[in-house]
PDB file of C-alpha atoms in Angstrom:
ATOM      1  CA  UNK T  53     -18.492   1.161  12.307  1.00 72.00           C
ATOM      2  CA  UNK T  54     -20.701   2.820   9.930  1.00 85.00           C
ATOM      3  CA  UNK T  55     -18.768   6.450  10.345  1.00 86.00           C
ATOM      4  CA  UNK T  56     -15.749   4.068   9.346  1.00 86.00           C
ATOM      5  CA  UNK T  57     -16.993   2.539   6.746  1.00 87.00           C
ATOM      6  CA  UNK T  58     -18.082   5.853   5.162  1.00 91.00           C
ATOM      7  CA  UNK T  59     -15.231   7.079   5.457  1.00 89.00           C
ATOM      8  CA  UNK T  60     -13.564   4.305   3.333  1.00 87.00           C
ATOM      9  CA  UNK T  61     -16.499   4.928   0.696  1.00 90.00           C
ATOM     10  CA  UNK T  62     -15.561   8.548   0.502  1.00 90.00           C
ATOM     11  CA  UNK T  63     -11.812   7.874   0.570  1.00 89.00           C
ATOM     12  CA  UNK T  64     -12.379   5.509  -2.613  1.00 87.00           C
ATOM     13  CA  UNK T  65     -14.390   8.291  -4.618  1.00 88.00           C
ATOM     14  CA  UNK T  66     -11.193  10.418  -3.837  1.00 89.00           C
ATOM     15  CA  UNK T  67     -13.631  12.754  -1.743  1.00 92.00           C
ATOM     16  CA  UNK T  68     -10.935  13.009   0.567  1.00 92.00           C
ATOM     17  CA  UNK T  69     -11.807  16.668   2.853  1.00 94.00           C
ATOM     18  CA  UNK T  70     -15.316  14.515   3.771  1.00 94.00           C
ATOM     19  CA  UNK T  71     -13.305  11.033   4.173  1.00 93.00           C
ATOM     20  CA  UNK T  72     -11.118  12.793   6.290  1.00 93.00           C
ATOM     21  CA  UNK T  73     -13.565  14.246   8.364  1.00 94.00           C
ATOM     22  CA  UNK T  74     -16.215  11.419   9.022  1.00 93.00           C
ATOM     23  CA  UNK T  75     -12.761   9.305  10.188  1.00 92.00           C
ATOM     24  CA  UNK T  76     -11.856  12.189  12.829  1.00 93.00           C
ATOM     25  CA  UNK T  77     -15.912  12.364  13.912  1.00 92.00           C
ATOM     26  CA  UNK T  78     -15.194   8.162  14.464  1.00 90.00           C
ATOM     27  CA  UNK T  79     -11.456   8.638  16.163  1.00 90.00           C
ATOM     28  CA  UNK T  80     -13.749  11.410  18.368  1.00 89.00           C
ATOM     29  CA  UNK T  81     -16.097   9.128  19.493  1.00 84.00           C
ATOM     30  CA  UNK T  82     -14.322   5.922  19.990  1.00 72.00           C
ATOM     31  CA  UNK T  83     -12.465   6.490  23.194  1.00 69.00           C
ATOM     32  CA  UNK T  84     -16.361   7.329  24.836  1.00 67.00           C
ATOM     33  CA  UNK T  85     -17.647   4.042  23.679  1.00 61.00           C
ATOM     34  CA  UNK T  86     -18.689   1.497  26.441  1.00 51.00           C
ATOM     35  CA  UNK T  87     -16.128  -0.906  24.805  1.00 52.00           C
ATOM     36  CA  UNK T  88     -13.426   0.691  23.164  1.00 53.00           C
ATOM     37  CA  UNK T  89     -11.187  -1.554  20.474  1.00 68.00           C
ATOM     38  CA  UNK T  90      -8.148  -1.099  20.096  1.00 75.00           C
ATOM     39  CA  UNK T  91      -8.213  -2.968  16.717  1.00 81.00           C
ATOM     40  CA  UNK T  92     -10.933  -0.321  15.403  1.00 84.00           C
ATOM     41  CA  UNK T  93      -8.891   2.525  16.369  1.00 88.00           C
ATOM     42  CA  UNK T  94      -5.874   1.326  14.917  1.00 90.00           C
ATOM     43  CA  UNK T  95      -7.876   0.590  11.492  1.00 91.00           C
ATOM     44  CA  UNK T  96      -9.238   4.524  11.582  1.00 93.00           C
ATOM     45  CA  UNK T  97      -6.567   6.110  12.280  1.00 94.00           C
ATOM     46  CA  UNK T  98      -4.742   3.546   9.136  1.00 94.00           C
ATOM     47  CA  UNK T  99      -7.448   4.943   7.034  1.00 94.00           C
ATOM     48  CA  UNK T 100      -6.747   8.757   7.962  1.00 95.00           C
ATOM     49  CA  UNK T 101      -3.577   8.356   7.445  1.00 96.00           C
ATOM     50  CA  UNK T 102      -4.169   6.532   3.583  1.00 94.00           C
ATOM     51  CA  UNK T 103      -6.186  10.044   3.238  1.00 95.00           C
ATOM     52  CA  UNK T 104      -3.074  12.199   4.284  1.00 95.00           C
ATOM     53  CA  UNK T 105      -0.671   9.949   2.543  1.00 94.00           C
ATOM     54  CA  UNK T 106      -3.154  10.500  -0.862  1.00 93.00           C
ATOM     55  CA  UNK T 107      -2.445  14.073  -0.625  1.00 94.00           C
ATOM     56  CA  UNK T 108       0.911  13.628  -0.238  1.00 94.00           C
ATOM     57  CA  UNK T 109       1.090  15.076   3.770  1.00 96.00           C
ATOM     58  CA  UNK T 110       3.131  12.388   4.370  1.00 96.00           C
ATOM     59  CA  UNK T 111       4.135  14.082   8.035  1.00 97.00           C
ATOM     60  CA  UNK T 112       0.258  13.865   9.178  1.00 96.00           C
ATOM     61  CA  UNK T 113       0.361  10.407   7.425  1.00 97.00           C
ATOM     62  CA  UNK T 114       3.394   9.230   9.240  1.00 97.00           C
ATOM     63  CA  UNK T 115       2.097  10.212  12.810  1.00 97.00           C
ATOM     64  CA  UNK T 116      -0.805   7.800  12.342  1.00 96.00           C
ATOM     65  CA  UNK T 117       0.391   5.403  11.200  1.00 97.00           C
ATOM     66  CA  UNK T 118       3.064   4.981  13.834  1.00 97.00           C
ATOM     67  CA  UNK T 119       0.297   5.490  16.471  1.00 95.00           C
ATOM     68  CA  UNK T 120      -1.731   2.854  15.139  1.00 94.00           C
ATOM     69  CA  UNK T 121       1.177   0.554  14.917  1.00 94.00           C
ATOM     70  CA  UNK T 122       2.073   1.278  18.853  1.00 92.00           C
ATOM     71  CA  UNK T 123      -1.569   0.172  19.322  1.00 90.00           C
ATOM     72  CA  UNK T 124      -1.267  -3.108  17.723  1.00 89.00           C
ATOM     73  CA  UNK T 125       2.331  -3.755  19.421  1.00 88.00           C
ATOM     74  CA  UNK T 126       0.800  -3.136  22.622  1.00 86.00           C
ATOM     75  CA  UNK T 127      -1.738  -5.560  21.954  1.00 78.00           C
ATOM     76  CA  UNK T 128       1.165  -8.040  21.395  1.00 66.00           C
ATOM     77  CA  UNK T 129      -0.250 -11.519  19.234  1.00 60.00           C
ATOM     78  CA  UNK T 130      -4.134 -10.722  19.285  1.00 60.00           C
ATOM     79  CA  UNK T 131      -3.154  -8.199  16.855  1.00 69.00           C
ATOM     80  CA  UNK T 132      -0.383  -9.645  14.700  1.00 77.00           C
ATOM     81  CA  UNK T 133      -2.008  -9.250  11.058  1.00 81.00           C
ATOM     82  CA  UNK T 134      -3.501  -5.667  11.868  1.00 87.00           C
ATOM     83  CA  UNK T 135       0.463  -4.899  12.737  1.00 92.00           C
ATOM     84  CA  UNK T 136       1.806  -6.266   9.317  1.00 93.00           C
ATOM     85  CA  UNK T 137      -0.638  -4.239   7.932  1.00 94.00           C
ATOM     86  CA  UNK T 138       0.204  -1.140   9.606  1.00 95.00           C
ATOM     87  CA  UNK T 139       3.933  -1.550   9.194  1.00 96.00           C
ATOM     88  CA  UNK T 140       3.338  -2.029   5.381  1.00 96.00           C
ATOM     89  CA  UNK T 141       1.097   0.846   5.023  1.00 96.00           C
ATOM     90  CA  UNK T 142       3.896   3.078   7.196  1.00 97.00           C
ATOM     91  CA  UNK T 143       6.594   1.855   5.082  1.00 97.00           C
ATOM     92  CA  UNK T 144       4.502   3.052   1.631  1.00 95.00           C
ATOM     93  CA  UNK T 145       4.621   6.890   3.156  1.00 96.00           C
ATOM     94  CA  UNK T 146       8.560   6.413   3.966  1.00 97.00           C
ATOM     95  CA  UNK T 147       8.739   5.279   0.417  1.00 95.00           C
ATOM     96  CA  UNK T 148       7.292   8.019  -0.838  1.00 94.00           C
ATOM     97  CA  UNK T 149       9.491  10.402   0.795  1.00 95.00           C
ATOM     98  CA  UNK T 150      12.754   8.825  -0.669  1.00 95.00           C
ATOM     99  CA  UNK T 151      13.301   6.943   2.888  1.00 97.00           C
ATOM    100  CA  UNK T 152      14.561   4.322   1.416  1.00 97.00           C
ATOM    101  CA  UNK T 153      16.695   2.701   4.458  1.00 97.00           C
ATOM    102  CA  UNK T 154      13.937   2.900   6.805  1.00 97.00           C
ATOM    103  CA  UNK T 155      11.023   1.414   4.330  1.00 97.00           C
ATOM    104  CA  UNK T 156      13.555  -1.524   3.729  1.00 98.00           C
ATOM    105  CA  UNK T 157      13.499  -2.032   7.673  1.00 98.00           C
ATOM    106  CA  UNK T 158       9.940  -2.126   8.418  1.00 97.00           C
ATOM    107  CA  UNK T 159       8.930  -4.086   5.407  1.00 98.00           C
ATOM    108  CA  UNK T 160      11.726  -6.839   6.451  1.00 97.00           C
ATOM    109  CA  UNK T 161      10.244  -6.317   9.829  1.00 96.00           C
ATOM    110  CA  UNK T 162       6.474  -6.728   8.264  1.00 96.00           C
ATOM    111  CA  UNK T 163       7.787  -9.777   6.548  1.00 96.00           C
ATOM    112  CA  UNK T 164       9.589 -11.803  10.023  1.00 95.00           C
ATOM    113  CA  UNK T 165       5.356 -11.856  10.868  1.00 93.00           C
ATOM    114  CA  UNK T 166       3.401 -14.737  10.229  1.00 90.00           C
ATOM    115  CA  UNK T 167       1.053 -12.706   7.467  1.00 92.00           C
ATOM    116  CA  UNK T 168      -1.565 -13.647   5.904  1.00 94.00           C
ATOM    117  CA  UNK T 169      -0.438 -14.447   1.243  1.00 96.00           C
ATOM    118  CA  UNK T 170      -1.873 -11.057   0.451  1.00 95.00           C
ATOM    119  CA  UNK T 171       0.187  -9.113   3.237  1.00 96.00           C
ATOM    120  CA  UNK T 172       3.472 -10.579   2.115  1.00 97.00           C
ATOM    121  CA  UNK T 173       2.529 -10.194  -1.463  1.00 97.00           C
ATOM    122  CA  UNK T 174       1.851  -6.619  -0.557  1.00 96.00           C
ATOM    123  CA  UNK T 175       5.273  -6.282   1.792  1.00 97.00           C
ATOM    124  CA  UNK T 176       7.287  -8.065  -0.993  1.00 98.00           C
ATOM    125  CA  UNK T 177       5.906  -5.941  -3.470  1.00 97.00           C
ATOM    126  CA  UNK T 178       6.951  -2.571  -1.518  1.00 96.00           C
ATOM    127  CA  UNK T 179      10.472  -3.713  -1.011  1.00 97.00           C
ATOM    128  CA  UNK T 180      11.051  -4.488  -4.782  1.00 97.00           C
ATOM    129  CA  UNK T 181      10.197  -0.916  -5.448  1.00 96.00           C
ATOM    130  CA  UNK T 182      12.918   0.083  -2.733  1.00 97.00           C
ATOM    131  CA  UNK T 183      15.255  -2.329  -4.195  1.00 97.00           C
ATOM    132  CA  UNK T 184      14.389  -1.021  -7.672  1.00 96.00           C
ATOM    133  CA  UNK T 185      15.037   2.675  -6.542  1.00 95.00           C
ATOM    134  CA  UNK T 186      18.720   1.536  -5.126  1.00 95.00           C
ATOM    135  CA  UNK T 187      19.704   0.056  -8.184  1.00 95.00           C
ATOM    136  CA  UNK T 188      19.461  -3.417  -6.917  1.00 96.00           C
ATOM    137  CA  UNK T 189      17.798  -4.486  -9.886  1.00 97.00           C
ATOM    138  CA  UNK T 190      18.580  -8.616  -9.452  1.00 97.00           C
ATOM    139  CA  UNK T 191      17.444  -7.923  -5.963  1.00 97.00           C
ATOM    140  CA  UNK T 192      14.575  -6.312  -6.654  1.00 98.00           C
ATOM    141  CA  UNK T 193      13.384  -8.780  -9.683  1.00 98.00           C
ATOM    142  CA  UNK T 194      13.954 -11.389  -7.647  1.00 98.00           C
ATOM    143  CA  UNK T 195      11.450 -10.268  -5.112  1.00 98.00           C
ATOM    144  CA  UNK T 196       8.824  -8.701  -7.310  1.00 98.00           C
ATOM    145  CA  UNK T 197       9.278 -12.475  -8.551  1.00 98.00           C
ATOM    146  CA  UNK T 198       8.060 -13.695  -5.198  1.00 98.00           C
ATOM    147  CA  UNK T 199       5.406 -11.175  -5.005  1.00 98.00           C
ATOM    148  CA  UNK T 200       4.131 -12.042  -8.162  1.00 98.00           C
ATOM    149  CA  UNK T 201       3.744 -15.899  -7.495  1.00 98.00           C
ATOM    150  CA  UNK T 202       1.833 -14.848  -4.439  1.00 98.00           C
ATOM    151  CA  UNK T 203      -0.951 -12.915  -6.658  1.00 97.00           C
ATOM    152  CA  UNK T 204      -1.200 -14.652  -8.985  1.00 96.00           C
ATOM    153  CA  UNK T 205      -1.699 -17.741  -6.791  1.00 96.00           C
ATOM    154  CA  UNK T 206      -4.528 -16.244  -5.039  1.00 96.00           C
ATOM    155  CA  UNK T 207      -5.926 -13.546  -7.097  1.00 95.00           C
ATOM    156  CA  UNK T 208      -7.462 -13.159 -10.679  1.00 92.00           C
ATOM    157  CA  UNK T 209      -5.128 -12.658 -13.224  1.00 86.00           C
ATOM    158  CA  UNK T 210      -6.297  -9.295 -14.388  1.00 86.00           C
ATOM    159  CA  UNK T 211      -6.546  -8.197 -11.293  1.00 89.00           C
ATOM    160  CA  UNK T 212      -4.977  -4.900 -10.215  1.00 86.00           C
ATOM    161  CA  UNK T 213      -2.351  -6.060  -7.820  1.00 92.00           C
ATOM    162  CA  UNK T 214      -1.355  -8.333 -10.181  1.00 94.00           C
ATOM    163  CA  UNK T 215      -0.717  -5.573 -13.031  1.00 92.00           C
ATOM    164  CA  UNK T 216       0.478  -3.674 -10.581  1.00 93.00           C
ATOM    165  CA  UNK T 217       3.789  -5.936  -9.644  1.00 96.00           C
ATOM    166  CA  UNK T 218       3.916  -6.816 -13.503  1.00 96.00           C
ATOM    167  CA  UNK T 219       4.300  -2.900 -14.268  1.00 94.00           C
ATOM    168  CA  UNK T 220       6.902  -2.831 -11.581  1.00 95.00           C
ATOM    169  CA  UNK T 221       8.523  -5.626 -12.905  1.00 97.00           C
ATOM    170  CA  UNK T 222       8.943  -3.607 -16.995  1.00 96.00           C
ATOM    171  CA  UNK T 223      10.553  -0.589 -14.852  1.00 95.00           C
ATOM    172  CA  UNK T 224      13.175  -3.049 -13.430  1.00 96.00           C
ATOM    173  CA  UNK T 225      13.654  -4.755 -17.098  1.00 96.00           C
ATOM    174  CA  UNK T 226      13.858  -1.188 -18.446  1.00 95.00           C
ATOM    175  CA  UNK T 227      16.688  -0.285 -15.744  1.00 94.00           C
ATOM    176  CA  UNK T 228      18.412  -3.460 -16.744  1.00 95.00           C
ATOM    177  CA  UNK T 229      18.477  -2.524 -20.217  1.00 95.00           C
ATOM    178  CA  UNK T 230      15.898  -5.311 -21.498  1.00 96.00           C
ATOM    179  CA  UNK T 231      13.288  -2.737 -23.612  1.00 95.00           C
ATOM    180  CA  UNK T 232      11.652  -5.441 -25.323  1.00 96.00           C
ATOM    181  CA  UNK T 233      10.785  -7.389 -22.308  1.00 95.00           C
ATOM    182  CA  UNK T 234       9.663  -4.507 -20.441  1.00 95.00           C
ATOM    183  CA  UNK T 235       7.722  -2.995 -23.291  1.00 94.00           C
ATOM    184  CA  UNK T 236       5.596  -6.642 -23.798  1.00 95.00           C
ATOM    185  CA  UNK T 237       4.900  -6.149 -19.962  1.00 94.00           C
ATOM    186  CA  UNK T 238       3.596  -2.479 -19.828  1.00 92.00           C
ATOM    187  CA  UNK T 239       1.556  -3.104 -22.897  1.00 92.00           C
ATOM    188  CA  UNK T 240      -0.162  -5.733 -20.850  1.00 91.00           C
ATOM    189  CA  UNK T 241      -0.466  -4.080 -18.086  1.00 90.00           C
ATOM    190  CA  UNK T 242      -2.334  -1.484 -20.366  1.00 87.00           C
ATOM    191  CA  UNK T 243      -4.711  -3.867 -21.940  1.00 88.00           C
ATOM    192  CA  UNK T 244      -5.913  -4.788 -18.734  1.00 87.00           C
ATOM    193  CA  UNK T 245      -6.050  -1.283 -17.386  1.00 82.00           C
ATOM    194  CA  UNK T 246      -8.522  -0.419 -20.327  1.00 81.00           C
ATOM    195  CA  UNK T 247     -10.644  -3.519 -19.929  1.00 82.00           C
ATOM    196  CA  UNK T 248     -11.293  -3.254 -16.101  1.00 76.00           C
ATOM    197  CA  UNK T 249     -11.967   0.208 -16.465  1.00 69.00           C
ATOM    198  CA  UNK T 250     -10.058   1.102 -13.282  1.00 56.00           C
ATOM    199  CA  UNK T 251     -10.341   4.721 -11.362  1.00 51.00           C
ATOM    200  CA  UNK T 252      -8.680   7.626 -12.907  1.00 43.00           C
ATOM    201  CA  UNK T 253      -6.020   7.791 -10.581  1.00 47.00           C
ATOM    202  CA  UNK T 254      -5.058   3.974 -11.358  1.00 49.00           C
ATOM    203  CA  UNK T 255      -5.642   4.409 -14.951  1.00 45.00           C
ATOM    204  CA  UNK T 256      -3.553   7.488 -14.682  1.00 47.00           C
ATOM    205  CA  UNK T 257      -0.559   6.357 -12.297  1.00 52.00           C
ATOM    206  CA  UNK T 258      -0.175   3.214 -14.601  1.00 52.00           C
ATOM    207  CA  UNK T 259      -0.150   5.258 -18.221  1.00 46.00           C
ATOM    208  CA  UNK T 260       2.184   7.791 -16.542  1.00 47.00           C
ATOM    209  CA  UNK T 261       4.865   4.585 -15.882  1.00 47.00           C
ATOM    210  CA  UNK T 262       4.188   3.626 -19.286  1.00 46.00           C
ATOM    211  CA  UNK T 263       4.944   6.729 -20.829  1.00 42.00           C
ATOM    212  CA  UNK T 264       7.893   7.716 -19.103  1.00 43.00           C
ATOM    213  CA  UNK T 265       9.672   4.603 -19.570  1.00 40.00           C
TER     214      UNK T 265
END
């Protein structure tokens, strides 16, 4: 556990060479523990594969993830939130890749689970951006919509997950030719950026949407 949760600390201070290997030193060790978990070695090899797909080696990424996901299916119902998880994290390295037909099949797939608000906040939130990228702009606000109602329901209203779906909502105003309405919603996003003082890469991935649009 501690090896794991190092790894996550590293991961989050974008130290990724040591993240990645104090979560193969954990995925080493695991199988020779008395009690191996499943559940644990589904979460590290999740976590390796958030390090790969940071890099952008979405191949390594992708082999993970579907491993960890054959864990949890194999583990049928004791494992039914760690599998929506999975499937949502596999479908955000398909994503990136441009695999648009296949992310919109796991995340429906992630969605027919019983998951937990945040999950299907999360799911609904990935499949707006796939609908977004197809040009299914109704179809995509419509869903960010949903997403949206989720976070704000259960989370803070600056919070980053929040921001996030609202930024992803301006992109789909922009597409639909409303530059007013998406340009009140970046700026927000913004102001909120600036006073939570978020990571550099956050900071930087949400100025780079504003710019560009």
């Amino acid at each position: 556990n501690v090896r794991g949760e190092l790894g996550f600390f590293l991961a989050g201070q974008e130290r990724y060479g040591e993240a990645e290997q104090v979560y193969r030193s954990a995925l080493a060790i695991e199988p020779e523990l008395t009690r191996p978990a499943t559940g644990w070695r589904s979460l590290l090899l999740a976590r390796l594969g958030s390090v790969y797909r940071d890099q952008a080696r979405y191949a390594d990424a992708e082999r993970l993830l579907r491993e960890a996901v054959e864990l949890d299916e194999a583990d049928g119902q004791i494992q039914v939130r760690s599998l929506g998880q999975r499937l949502i994290e596999l479908a955000s390295i398909l994503r990136r890749e441009n695999r648009y037909a296949e992310t919109e099949a796991i995340l429906l797939r992630a969605l027919a689970l019983e998951l937990p608000e945040s999950d299907r906040a999360s799911a609904l939130n990935s499949l707006g951006l796939v609908y977004s990228a197809n040009g299914r702009n109704e179809t995509a606000e419509t869903v960010l919509k949903d997403a949206l109602a989720i976070r704000t329901r259960i989370l803070p209203a600056n919070s980053y997950l929040v921001v996030e779906t609202i930024a992803n909502l301006a992109t789909v105003d922009e597409s639909k030719g409303q530059y007013a309405e998406a340009e009140v919603k970046f700026r927000h996003v913004l102001q909120v950026v600036d006073a939570l003082g978020l990571s550099q890469s956050s900071n930087a991935a949400l100025y780079s949407a504003f710019l560009a649009h």
